[in-house]
Amino acid sequence: MKKSRTQKSITNTAVSFASQLIIILLGFISRRVLIYSVGVQYLGINGLMSNILTIFSLAESGIGVAIGYSLYKPLAENDVETIKSLMRFYRTVYRLLALMTAVVGVLFYPFLPVFLKDNTAPDANIIYFLFLASSVCSYLWSYKITLNSSDQNKYLYTIANTITQILVLIVKVFILYYTQNYIIYLCIELGSTLVKNIIFSCILDRRYPFLKEKNVRKLSDIEKHQLSRNIKSLFWGKFGYIASQCSDNLVISSIISVTMVGLYSNYTTLVSAVSGFVTTFTSGVTASMGNLIASESKEKAYAVYKRIDFINYWLYTFSAVCLLCLTEPFIKIWLGTDYILPKGILIVSVVLFYLKGLNSGVDVAKNAAGLYYPDRFVPLIEAMLNLVISIILAYRIGLLGVLVGTLVSFLLLSFWTKPYFVFRDVFSVRFSEYVIWEGKKILLSFVIGAVLYVLQLKIQLSNIYFDLLLKALFTGVMSNVLLCVVFFRADEFEYIKTMVQTIIHRVKHD
């Protein structure tokens, strides 16, 4: 029986959530073993290399999302010929991108020492090329994974990816623990990426047999124009976004030290882990939202968006409060007190996580509607502003200055421009309506966060494990109770309560 949009969203979200939980738990173990086996400097090199290779992926910026959006309508209408044409175009472009990334990576190699301040690792060059090889290989099968996600079957890839990552993480941790050899660790990761992509490619060939058909029509001029416009708009947007995200580590490594990148990466790993859980919700509903916008009225799409945005707000408020209250006691258990950074680093990191998280609710509607053109240059301007402010403040107040630069540049631009264009062009709703509603919610979140943070400081148990557990119970329960008290009369809350009751009823009777 064919699944509805809601059923597919629930399936995608549930599977992604379970996958994130397993991978994150194993990831924390892997990171602890990495630090104690080869040292925090290698952790910094790992983060730096990841950022450099992410910047190289700028060539891909916009293509995957644009193709994904272009697939929503033909998938909804079962237009196989258009799907075939888009996928053939996608495959050709990605093969060219793999070649371009390899060439750019080799040309960049002589400049690598500039970003490795205070580095004493003798094998940094080998590490760089292993990261480059992994990045190049990932391009060769990405187009099929995009089709699977756009067809609201992301859970299939998630299951396969989770099983592979579990096995590989176990092997990597075992090898690292007994050999203390980071090169072997990376070689295993590269090999597993190749095997995983090849296997999943074969699975998708069987699921979508038309991908192997030779008779594929060329895209029409109108299709090419629309696709080209979306890709160009997304390129500048993604360029700015990636540059903004990755410039922080580059500034830290070149002005402060590679070791500081490693220390701060423990915080970003924790934030990313929590973000990964929440993102399973937004990624699980984006394709369904795209299908809805393509086939329903603006009024219905807006009503659904408000529910999605409300759930997103609730999840990010709960997550931000937990991060604020529990990060330090968690790191004390996970790595030790030597890895705890100044309080200001934590506060700014959590505020950034929270505000960017709220914007991700807007991103669901933006990407689902294919609204890439109006604000295409905003992320680029933001990235330039972020780089300038971060460099100036890094020399004055160190790591905190880099984070403040990122926060200020985000608040000045992306934080308000994204919702402005979405409300104007997708829903035809006044932007002031969003500002008032969102402003009240943000103020409430800050009050809840501040109150619970002060109260949880009074919980001081001698056993660090029970201390963390009690603080987690207090923070988790009280943040949700306070949100329920404030919003129990809201229409969106009533809808979500009914939906949860329906899901529980179905689970019990299936």
Short mmCIF file of C-alpha atoms in Angstrom, two decimals:
data_model
loop_
_atom_site.label_atom_id
_atom_site.label_comp_id
_atom_site.label_asym_id
_atom_site.label_seq_id
_atom_site.Cartn_x
_atom_site.Cartn_y
_atom_site.Cartn_z
CA MET A 1 0.00 0.00 0.00
CA LYS A 2 1.32 3.44 -0.92
CA LYS A 3 2.36 5.58 2.03
CA SER A 4 0.97 9.08 2.61
CA ARG A 5 3.16 12.18 2.99
CA THR A 6 2.67 12.06 6.77
CA GLN A 7 3.54 8.37 7.01
CA LYS A 8 6.69 8.86 4.92
CA SER A 9 7.72 11.86 7.04
CA ILE A 10 7.24 9.84 10.24
CA THR A 11 9.18 6.88 8.83
CA ASN A 12 12.05 9.07 7.59
CA THR A 13 12.23 10.95 10.88
CA ALA A 14 12.03 7.85 13.12
CA VAL A 15 14.71 5.96 11.21
CA SER A 16 16.97 9.02 11.02
CA PHE A 17 16.58 9.61 14.76
CA ALA A 18 17.50 6.03 15.66
CA SER A 19 20.42 6.19 13.24
CA GLN A 20 21.70 9.44 14.74
CA LEU A 21 21.53 8.04 18.26
CA ILE A 22 23.61 4.96 17.43
CA ILE A 23 26.20 6.80 15.31
CA ILE A 24 26.61 9.64 17.82
CA LEU A 25 27.17 7.26 20.75
CA LEU A 26 29.81 5.38 18.77
CA GLY A 27 31.27 8.69 17.59
CA PHE A 28 31.82 9.88 21.17
CA ILE A 29 33.65 6.64 21.96
CA SER A 30 35.72 6.99 18.78
CA ARG A 31 36.64 10.59 19.62
CA ARG A 32 37.74 9.68 23.15
CA VAL A 33 39.94 6.88 21.81
CA LEU A 34 41.33 9.26 19.15
CA ILE A 35 42.35 11.87 21.74
CA TYR A 36 44.00 9.41 24.09
CA SER A 37 45.65 7.38 21.30
CA VAL A 38 47.17 10.07 19.06
CA GLY A 39 46.56 13.35 20.93
CA VAL A 40 44.44 16.50 20.64
CA GLN A 41 46.63 17.92 17.85
CA TYR A 42 45.46 15.19 15.48
CA LEU A 43 41.93 16.06 16.49
CA GLY A 44 42.61 19.64 15.39
CA ILE A 45 44.15 18.46 12.10
CA ASN A 46 41.09 16.29 11.52
CA GLY A 47 38.75 19.27 11.97
CA LEU A 48 40.90 21.54 9.82
CA MET A 49 41.14 19.05 6.94
CA SER A 50 37.38 18.51 7.04
CA ASN A 51 36.82 22.26 6.72
CA ILE A 52 39.31 22.66 3.86
CA LEU A 53 37.67 19.82 1.91
CA THR A 54 34.24 21.29 2.62
CA ILE A 55 35.40 24.51 0.97
CA PHE A 56 36.54 22.49 -2.05
CA SER A 57 32.97 21.16 -2.28
CA LEU A 58 31.85 24.69 -3.19
CA ALA A 59 31.87 23.54 -6.81
CA GLU A 60 28.91 21.32 -5.90
CA SER A 61 27.09 24.14 -4.15
CA GLY A 62 23.53 24.37 -5.35
CA ILE A 63 23.48 21.45 -7.76
CA GLY A 64 22.27 18.76 -5.36
CA VAL A 65 19.56 20.93 -3.79
CA ALA A 66 18.42 22.31 -7.16
CA ILE A 67 18.12 18.83 -8.67
CA GLY A 68 16.35 17.60 -5.54
CA TYR A 69 13.81 20.41 -5.83
CA SER A 70 13.39 19.78 -9.58
CA LEU A 71 12.57 16.14 -8.84
CA TYR A 72 9.65 16.86 -6.47
CA LYS A 73 7.10 17.57 -9.21
CA PRO A 74 8.01 14.76 -11.68
CA LEU A 75 8.10 12.28 -8.78
CA ALA A 76 4.66 13.46 -7.61
CA GLU A 77 3.34 13.08 -11.19
CA ASN A 78 5.31 9.86 -11.91
CA ASP A 79 6.96 11.56 -14.91
CA VAL A 80 9.70 8.98 -15.50
CA GLU A 81 11.11 10.64 -18.64
CA THR A 82 11.79 13.94 -16.88
CA ILE A 83 13.33 12.10 -13.93
CA LYS A 84 15.64 10.22 -16.31
CA SER A 85 16.73 13.45 -18.00
CA LEU A 86 17.47 15.20 -14.71
CA MET A 87 19.40 12.22 -13.35
CA ARG A 88 21.52 11.88 -16.49
CA PHE A 89 22.40 15.58 -16.28
CA TYR A 90 23.17 15.22 -12.58
CA ARG A 91 25.46 12.22 -13.16
CA THR A 92 27.48 14.04 -15.83
CA VAL A 93 27.92 17.15 -13.71
CA TYR A 94 29.03 15.21 -10.64
CA ARG A 95 31.69 13.30 -12.55
CA LEU A 96 33.10 16.63 -13.71
CA LEU A 97 32.98 17.90 -10.13
CA ALA A 98 34.97 14.90 -8.90
CA LEU A 99 37.70 15.76 -11.41
CA MET A 100 37.64 19.47 -10.51
CA THR A 101 37.89 18.75 -6.78
CA ALA A 102 40.91 16.50 -7.33
CA VAL A 103 42.68 19.17 -9.41
CA VAL A 104 41.91 22.01 -6.96
CA GLY A 105 43.00 19.83 -4.05
CA VAL A 106 46.39 19.13 -5.62
CA LEU A 107 46.91 22.81 -6.50
CA PHE A 108 46.09 23.86 -2.92
CA TYR A 109 48.58 21.45 -1.34
CA PRO A 110 51.62 23.84 -1.35
CA PHE A 111 49.62 26.35 0.76
CA LEU A 112 48.63 23.83 3.44
CA PRO A 113 51.40 24.81 5.95
CA VAL A 114 49.91 28.33 6.23
CA PHE A 115 46.93 26.88 8.13
CA LEU A 116 48.92 24.46 10.29
CA LYS A 117 50.26 26.84 12.95
CA ASP A 118 52.32 25.08 15.65
CA ASN A 119 51.81 21.73 13.92
CA THR A 120 54.30 18.99 14.82
CA ALA A 121 52.52 16.02 13.23
CA PRO A 122 54.89 14.49 10.63
CA ASP A 123 52.16 12.87 8.53
CA ALA A 124 49.85 15.87 7.99
CA ASN A 125 50.50 15.71 4.22
CA ILE A 126 49.37 12.08 3.96
CA ILE A 127 46.29 12.89 6.04
CA TYR A 128 45.42 15.71 3.64
CA PHE A 129 45.49 13.48 0.55
CA LEU A 130 43.43 10.76 2.25
CA PHE A 131 40.78 13.37 3.04
CA LEU A 132 40.95 14.58 -0.56
CA ALA A 133 40.51 11.06 -1.95
CA SER A 134 37.48 10.48 0.28
CA SER A 135 35.91 13.75 -0.90
CA VAL A 136 36.46 12.96 -4.59
CA CYS A 137 35.00 9.45 -4.28
CA SER A 138 31.84 10.73 -2.59
CA TYR A 139 30.82 12.61 -5.76
CA LEU A 140 30.56 9.51 -7.93
CA TRP A 141 27.31 8.16 -6.44
CA SER A 142 25.66 11.20 -4.82
CA TYR A 143 23.10 11.75 -7.58
CA LYS A 144 21.31 8.46 -6.86
CA ILE A 145 21.06 9.23 -3.16
CA THR A 146 19.39 12.57 -4.00
CA LEU A 147 16.72 10.79 -6.06
CA ASN A 148 16.02 8.42 -3.18
CA SER A 149 15.63 11.32 -0.71
CA SER A 150 13.42 13.39 -3.03
CA ASP A 151 11.17 10.34 -3.41
CA GLN A 152 10.62 10.52 0.37
CA ASN A 153 12.49 7.23 0.87
CA LYS A 154 15.47 8.65 2.71
CA TYR A 155 15.08 6.01 5.40
CA LEU A 156 16.38 3.34 3.00
CA TYR A 157 19.75 5.08 2.65
CA THR A 158 19.77 5.92 6.35
CA ILE A 159 19.41 2.25 7.35
CA ALA A 160 22.16 1.12 4.98
CA ASN A 161 24.40 3.99 6.05
CA THR A 162 23.85 3.31 9.75
CA ILE A 163 24.71 -0.38 9.50
CA THR A 164 27.89 0.44 7.58
CA GLN A 165 28.94 3.20 9.97
CA ILE A 166 28.42 1.00 13.03
CA LEU A 167 30.65 -1.74 11.62
CA VAL A 168 33.29 0.71 10.39
CA LEU A 169 33.40 2.69 13.66
CA ILE A 170 33.93 -0.49 15.65
CA VAL A 171 36.81 -1.53 13.37
CA LYS A 172 38.35 1.98 13.41
CA VAL A 173 38.23 2.27 17.19
CA PHE A 174 39.78 -1.20 17.56
CA ILE A 175 42.61 -0.36 15.11
CA LEU A 176 43.27 3.06 16.65
CA TYR A 177 43.33 1.71 20.19
CA TYR A 178 45.81 -1.06 19.43
CA THR A 179 48.01 0.62 16.79
CA GLN A 180 47.82 4.37 17.62
CA ASN A 181 48.08 4.84 13.84
CA TYR A 182 45.82 7.60 12.47
CA ILE A 183 46.75 6.82 8.85
CA ILE A 184 45.34 3.28 9.05
CA TYR A 185 42.25 4.78 10.72
CA LEU A 186 41.68 7.08 7.72
CA CYS A 187 42.39 4.33 5.17
CA ILE A 188 39.64 2.20 6.71
CA GLU A 189 37.26 5.16 6.49
CA LEU A 190 38.10 5.73 2.81
CA GLY A 191 37.64 2.06 1.94
CA SER A 192 34.33 1.83 3.77
CA THR A 193 33.01 4.93 1.95
CA LEU A 194 33.78 3.32 -1.40
CA VAL A 195 32.18 -0.02 -0.49
CA LYS A 196 29.09 1.62 1.04
CA ASN A 197 28.44 3.83 -1.99
CA ILE A 198 28.90 0.99 -4.47
CA ILE A 199 26.50 -1.29 -2.57
CA PHE A 200 23.83 1.40 -2.21
CA SER A 201 24.22 2.33 -5.88
CA CYS A 202 23.41 -1.27 -6.82
CA ILE A 203 20.37 -1.26 -4.53
CA LEU A 204 19.03 1.93 -6.13
CA ASP A 205 19.64 0.56 -9.64
CA ARG A 206 17.23 -2.23 -8.74
CA ARG A 207 14.74 0.14 -7.13
CA TYR A 208 14.84 2.59 -10.05
CA PRO A 209 15.67 0.40 -13.09
CA PHE A 210 15.08 3.30 -15.50
CA LEU A 211 18.37 4.85 -14.29
CA LYS A 212 20.23 2.37 -16.51
CA GLU A 213 18.11 2.99 -19.62
CA LYS A 214 19.97 4.42 -22.63
CA ASN A 215 17.09 6.27 -24.31
CA VAL A 216 17.12 9.53 -22.36
CA ARG A 217 15.77 12.77 -23.81
CA LYS A 218 17.72 15.99 -23.39
CA LEU A 219 16.41 18.65 -21.04
CA SER A 220 14.35 21.34 -22.77
CA ASP A 221 15.60 24.94 -22.95
CA ILE A 222 13.00 25.97 -20.36
CA GLU A 223 14.10 23.20 -17.98
CA LYS A 224 17.76 24.10 -18.47
CA HIS A 225 17.06 27.78 -17.84
CA GLN A 226 15.15 27.12 -14.61
CA LEU A 227 17.75 24.63 -13.41
CA SER A 228 20.60 26.98 -14.28
CA ARG A 229 18.93 29.87 -12.45
CA ASN A 230 18.40 27.78 -9.32
CA ILE A 231 21.95 26.40 -9.39
CA LYS A 232 23.50 29.86 -9.78
CA SER A 233 21.37 31.27 -6.98
CA LEU A 234 22.16 28.33 -4.72
CA PHE A 235 25.85 28.50 -5.55
CA TRP A 236 26.23 31.97 -4.08
CA GLY A 237 24.06 31.03 -1.12
CA LYS A 238 25.99 27.84 -0.41
CA PHE A 239 29.29 29.54 -1.09
CA GLY A 240 28.58 32.11 1.58
CA TYR A 241 27.18 29.54 4.00
CA ILE A 242 30.13 27.13 3.67
CA ALA A 243 32.69 29.92 3.75
CA SER A 244 31.06 31.30 6.90
CA GLN A 245 30.94 27.89 8.60
CA CYS A 246 34.46 26.80 7.66
CA SER A 247 36.26 30.10 8.07
CA ASP A 248 36.06 29.83 11.86
CA ASN A 249 38.40 26.83 12.04
CA LEU A 250 40.72 28.34 9.43
CA VAL A 251 40.98 31.57 11.45
CA ILE A 252 41.49 29.63 14.69
CA SER A 253 44.20 27.38 13.22
CA SER A 254 46.12 30.19 11.48
CA ILE A 255 45.87 32.87 14.22
CA ILE A 256 45.61 30.85 17.45
CA SER A 257 46.71 27.19 16.97
CA VAL A 258 45.75 23.82 15.50
CA THR A 259 45.48 22.46 19.05
CA MET A 260 42.77 25.04 19.85
CA VAL A 261 40.82 23.76 16.83
CA GLY A 262 40.95 20.33 18.45
CA LEU A 263 39.82 21.61 21.86
CA TYR A 264 36.95 23.64 20.41
CA SER A 265 35.95 20.75 18.14
CA ASN A 266 34.87 18.82 21.25
CA TYR A 267 32.22 21.49 21.80
CA THR A 268 31.21 21.58 18.13
CA THR A 269 30.98 17.79 18.11
CA LEU A 270 28.53 17.89 21.00
CA VAL A 271 26.53 20.72 19.40
CA SER A 272 26.53 18.90 16.04
CA ALA A 273 25.36 15.71 17.73
CA VAL A 274 22.36 17.48 19.26
CA SER A 275 21.75 19.36 16.01
CA GLY A 276 21.82 16.04 14.18
CA PHE A 277 18.92 14.78 16.26
CA VAL A 278 16.80 17.86 15.61
CA THR A 279 17.75 17.94 11.93
CA THR A 280 16.31 14.45 11.51
CA PHE A 281 12.94 16.12 11.90
CA THR A 282 13.46 18.87 9.32
CA SER A 283 15.20 16.58 6.82
CA GLY A 284 12.44 14.04 7.26
CA VAL A 285 9.69 16.51 6.31
CA THR A 286 11.41 18.64 3.62
CA ALA A 287 10.56 16.29 0.74
CA SER A 288 6.96 16.00 1.99
CA MET A 289 6.74 19.80 2.22
CA GLY A 290 8.03 20.05 -1.34
CA ASN A 291 5.40 17.59 -2.49
CA LEU A 292 2.74 19.60 -0.64
CA ILE A 293 3.78 22.96 -2.13
CA ALA A 294 3.83 21.41 -5.60
CA SER A 295 0.30 20.04 -5.28
CA GLU A 296 -1.69 22.12 -2.75
CA SER A 297 -2.75 25.74 -2.08
CA LYS A 298 -0.63 28.38 -0.32
CA GLU A 299 -3.08 28.45 2.57
CA LYS A 300 -2.74 24.74 3.27
CA ALA A 301 1.04 24.88 2.83
CA TYR A 302 1.25 27.77 5.32
CA ALA A 303 -0.88 25.94 7.88
CA VAL A 304 1.43 22.91 7.65
CA TYR A 305 4.51 25.15 7.81
CA LYS A 306 3.33 26.75 11.07
CA ARG A 307 3.07 23.30 12.63
CA ILE A 308 6.53 22.35 11.38
CA ASP A 309 7.98 25.64 12.64
CA PHE A 310 6.39 25.18 16.06
CA ILE A 311 7.81 21.66 16.46
CA ASN A 312 11.18 22.98 15.30
CA TYR A 313 11.03 25.79 17.88
CA TRP A 314 10.13 23.40 20.68
CA LEU A 315 12.95 20.97 19.79
CA TYR A 316 15.59 23.70 19.52
CA THR A 317 14.52 25.41 22.74
CA PHE A 318 14.69 22.12 24.65
CA SER A 319 18.03 21.23 23.00
CA ALA A 320 19.62 24.64 23.60
CA VAL A 321 18.66 24.66 27.29
CA CYS A 322 20.07 21.14 27.71
CA LEU A 323 23.31 22.11 25.95
CA LEU A 324 23.71 25.18 28.13
CA CYS A 325 23.20 23.26 31.37
CA LEU A 326 24.79 19.89 30.58
CA THR A 327 27.78 20.47 28.26
CA GLU A 328 30.37 21.11 30.97
CA PRO A 329 29.40 18.20 33.27
CA PHE A 330 29.25 15.92 30.22
CA ILE A 331 32.73 16.92 28.99
CA LYS A 332 34.07 16.43 32.53
CA ILE A 333 32.95 12.77 32.35
CA TRP A 334 33.71 12.22 28.67
CA LEU A 335 37.20 13.77 28.41
CA GLY A 336 38.13 15.38 31.73
CA THR A 337 38.20 18.88 33.23
CA ASP A 338 41.27 19.86 31.17
CA TYR A 339 39.05 19.99 28.06
CA ILE A 340 36.52 22.49 29.47
CA LEU A 341 36.78 25.91 27.80
CA PRO A 342 35.77 29.33 29.29
CA LYS A 343 32.06 29.86 29.96
CA GLY A 344 31.69 32.55 27.29
CA ILE A 345 32.62 30.03 24.57
CA LEU A 346 29.76 27.77 25.65
CA ILE A 347 27.18 30.58 25.86
CA VAL A 348 27.94 32.03 22.41
CA SER A 349 28.07 28.53 20.87
CA VAL A 350 24.63 27.67 22.29
CA VAL A 351 23.10 30.99 21.16
CA LEU A 352 24.46 30.38 17.64
CA PHE A 353 23.10 26.83 17.66
CA TYR A 354 19.68 28.03 18.81
CA LEU A 355 19.21 30.96 16.42
CA LYS A 356 20.48 29.03 13.40
CA GLY A 357 18.23 26.16 14.43
CA LEU A 358 15.18 28.41 14.39
CA ASN A 359 16.12 29.47 10.87
CA SER A 360 16.19 25.83 9.77
CA GLY A 361 12.40 25.76 10.08
CA VAL A 362 12.30 28.52 7.46
CA ASP A 363 14.80 26.55 5.37
CA VAL A 364 12.32 23.68 5.09
CA ALA A 365 9.83 25.93 3.28
CA LYS A 366 12.57 27.74 1.33
CA ASN A 367 14.13 24.56 -0.07
CA ALA A 368 10.80 22.82 -0.58
CA ALA A 369 9.55 25.79 -2.65
CA GLY A 370 12.80 26.17 -4.58
CA LEU A 371 13.15 29.80 -3.41
CA TYR A 372 16.82 30.29 -4.16
CA TYR A 373 17.03 33.46 -6.26
CA PRO A 374 15.98 36.49 -4.11
CA ASP A 375 18.61 36.17 -1.35
CA ARG A 376 21.34 34.46 -3.37
CA PHE A 377 24.07 36.97 -2.45
CA VAL A 378 23.20 37.36 1.25
CA PRO A 379 25.29 34.40 2.53
CA LEU A 380 28.29 35.60 0.50
CA ILE A 381 28.13 39.08 2.09
CA GLU A 382 27.63 37.45 5.48
CA ALA A 383 30.71 35.24 4.99
CA MET A 384 32.89 38.24 4.11
CA LEU A 385 31.57 40.18 7.12
CA ASN A 386 32.11 37.16 9.36
CA LEU A 387 35.71 36.74 8.19
CA VAL A 388 36.61 40.40 8.78
CA ILE A 389 35.00 40.63 12.25
CA SER A 390 36.36 37.23 13.33
CA ILE A 391 39.96 38.05 12.34
CA ILE A 392 39.86 41.42 14.12
CA LEU A 393 38.35 39.97 17.31
CA ALA A 394 40.54 36.83 17.23
CA TYR A 395 43.63 38.99 17.76
CA ARG A 396 41.91 40.81 20.64
CA ILE A 397 39.98 38.15 22.59
CA GLY A 398 40.99 34.87 20.96
CA LEU A 399 38.51 32.05 20.29
CA LEU A 400 35.58 33.97 21.77
CA GLY A 401 36.15 36.74 19.22
CA VAL A 402 35.87 34.28 16.33
CA LEU A 403 32.51 33.04 17.61
CA VAL A 404 31.20 36.56 18.29
CA GLY A 405 32.11 37.50 14.71
CA THR A 406 30.05 34.58 13.41
CA LEU A 407 27.09 35.47 15.61
CA VAL A 408 27.08 39.18 14.71
CA SER A 409 27.31 38.55 10.95
CA PHE A 410 24.46 36.01 11.15
CA LEU A 411 22.17 38.35 13.09
CA LEU A 412 22.80 41.21 10.66
CA LEU A 413 21.85 39.20 7.56
CA SER A 414 20.62 35.58 7.25
CA PHE A 415 18.65 35.59 10.48
CA TRP A 416 16.00 37.93 9.07
CA THR A 417 16.43 37.84 5.26
CA LYS A 418 15.48 34.15 4.87
CA PRO A 419 12.10 34.41 6.62
CA TYR A 420 11.39 37.72 4.89
CA PHE A 421 11.56 36.21 1.40
CA VAL A 422 9.80 32.98 2.41
CA PHE A 423 6.84 34.80 3.89
CA ARG A 424 6.65 37.24 0.99
CA ASP A 425 7.12 34.86 -1.94
CA VAL A 426 6.01 31.41 -0.73
CA PHE A 427 3.09 32.12 1.60
CA SER A 428 2.12 35.72 0.68
CA VAL A 429 1.95 36.55 4.40
CA ARG A 430 3.14 39.78 6.04
CA PHE A 431 6.65 39.52 7.46
CA SER A 432 5.59 41.46 10.56
CA GLU A 433 3.44 38.49 11.56
CA TYR A 434 6.55 36.31 11.66
CA VAL A 435 8.62 38.93 13.55
CA ILE A 436 6.07 39.35 16.34
CA TRP A 437 5.41 35.62 16.80
CA GLU A 438 9.07 34.60 16.56
CA GLY A 439 10.25 37.47 18.78
CA LYS A 440 7.96 36.39 21.62
CA LYS A 441 9.12 32.78 21.33
CA ILE A 442 12.82 33.71 21.35
CA LEU A 443 12.39 35.93 24.42
CA LEU A 444 10.59 33.09 26.19
CA SER A 445 13.39 30.65 25.33
CA PHE A 446 16.07 32.98 26.70
CA VAL A 447 14.14 33.41 29.96
CA ILE A 448 13.65 29.64 30.34
CA GLY A 449 17.32 29.02 29.57
CA ALA A 450 18.58 31.64 32.04
CA VAL A 451 16.29 30.51 34.88
CA LEU A 452 17.04 26.80 34.50
CA TYR A 453 20.78 27.43 34.15
CA VAL A 454 20.89 29.32 37.46
CA LEU A 455 18.76 26.69 39.22
CA GLN A 456 20.76 23.68 37.97
CA LEU A 457 23.97 25.26 39.32
CA LYS A 458 22.59 24.56 42.80
CA ILE A 459 22.68 20.82 42.03
CA GLN A 460 26.13 19.73 43.19
CA LEU A 461 26.65 16.00 43.86
CA SER A 462 30.02 14.48 44.68
CA ASN A 463 29.48 11.65 42.18
CA ILE A 464 29.92 13.23 38.72
CA TYR A 465 27.73 10.60 37.03
CA PHE A 466 24.76 11.12 39.35
CA ASP A 467 25.35 14.87 39.16
CA LEU A 468 24.97 14.81 35.37
CA LEU A 469 21.97 12.47 35.54
CA LEU A 470 20.10 14.64 38.05
CA LYS A 471 20.86 17.84 36.13
CA ALA A 472 19.69 16.18 32.89
CA LEU A 473 16.42 15.05 34.47
CA PHE A 474 15.79 18.48 35.99
CA THR A 475 16.64 20.41 32.82
CA GLY A 476 14.80 18.07 30.44
CA VAL A 477 11.61 17.85 32.48
CA MET A 478 11.38 21.50 33.52
CA SER A 479 12.07 22.94 30.05
CA ASN A 480 9.23 20.86 28.57
CA VAL A 481 6.88 21.60 31.47
CA LEU A 482 7.42 25.36 31.09
CA LEU A 483 6.83 25.17 27.32
CA CYS A 484 3.63 23.17 27.89
CA VAL A 485 2.35 25.72 30.41
CA VAL A 486 2.90 28.58 27.96
CA PHE A 487 1.62 26.94 24.77
CA PHE A 488 -1.05 24.45 25.86
CA ARG A 489 -3.80 26.62 24.31
CA ALA A 490 -1.99 27.20 20.99
CA ASP A 491 -3.57 25.63 17.87
CA GLU A 492 -0.23 24.13 16.81
CA PHE A 493 0.16 22.48 20.23
CA GLU A 494 -3.31 20.96 19.98
CA TYR A 495 -2.53 19.60 16.51
CA ILE A 496 0.75 18.06 17.65
CA LYS A 497 -0.90 16.51 20.72
CA THR A 498 -3.58 14.93 18.52
CA MET A 499 -0.96 13.70 16.02
CA VAL A 500 1.14 12.08 18.78
CA GLN A 501 -1.95 10.38 20.22
CA THR A 502 -2.82 9.07 16.74
CA ILE A 503 0.70 7.72 16.20
CA ILE A 504 0.68 5.98 19.61
CA HIS A 505 -2.74 4.48 18.83
CA ARG A 506 -1.53 3.14 15.46
CA VAL A 507 1.63 1.68 16.98
CA LYS A 508 -0.40 -0.13 19.64
CA HIS A 509 -2.85 -1.60 17.12
CA ASP A 510 -0.48 -2.43 14.21
#
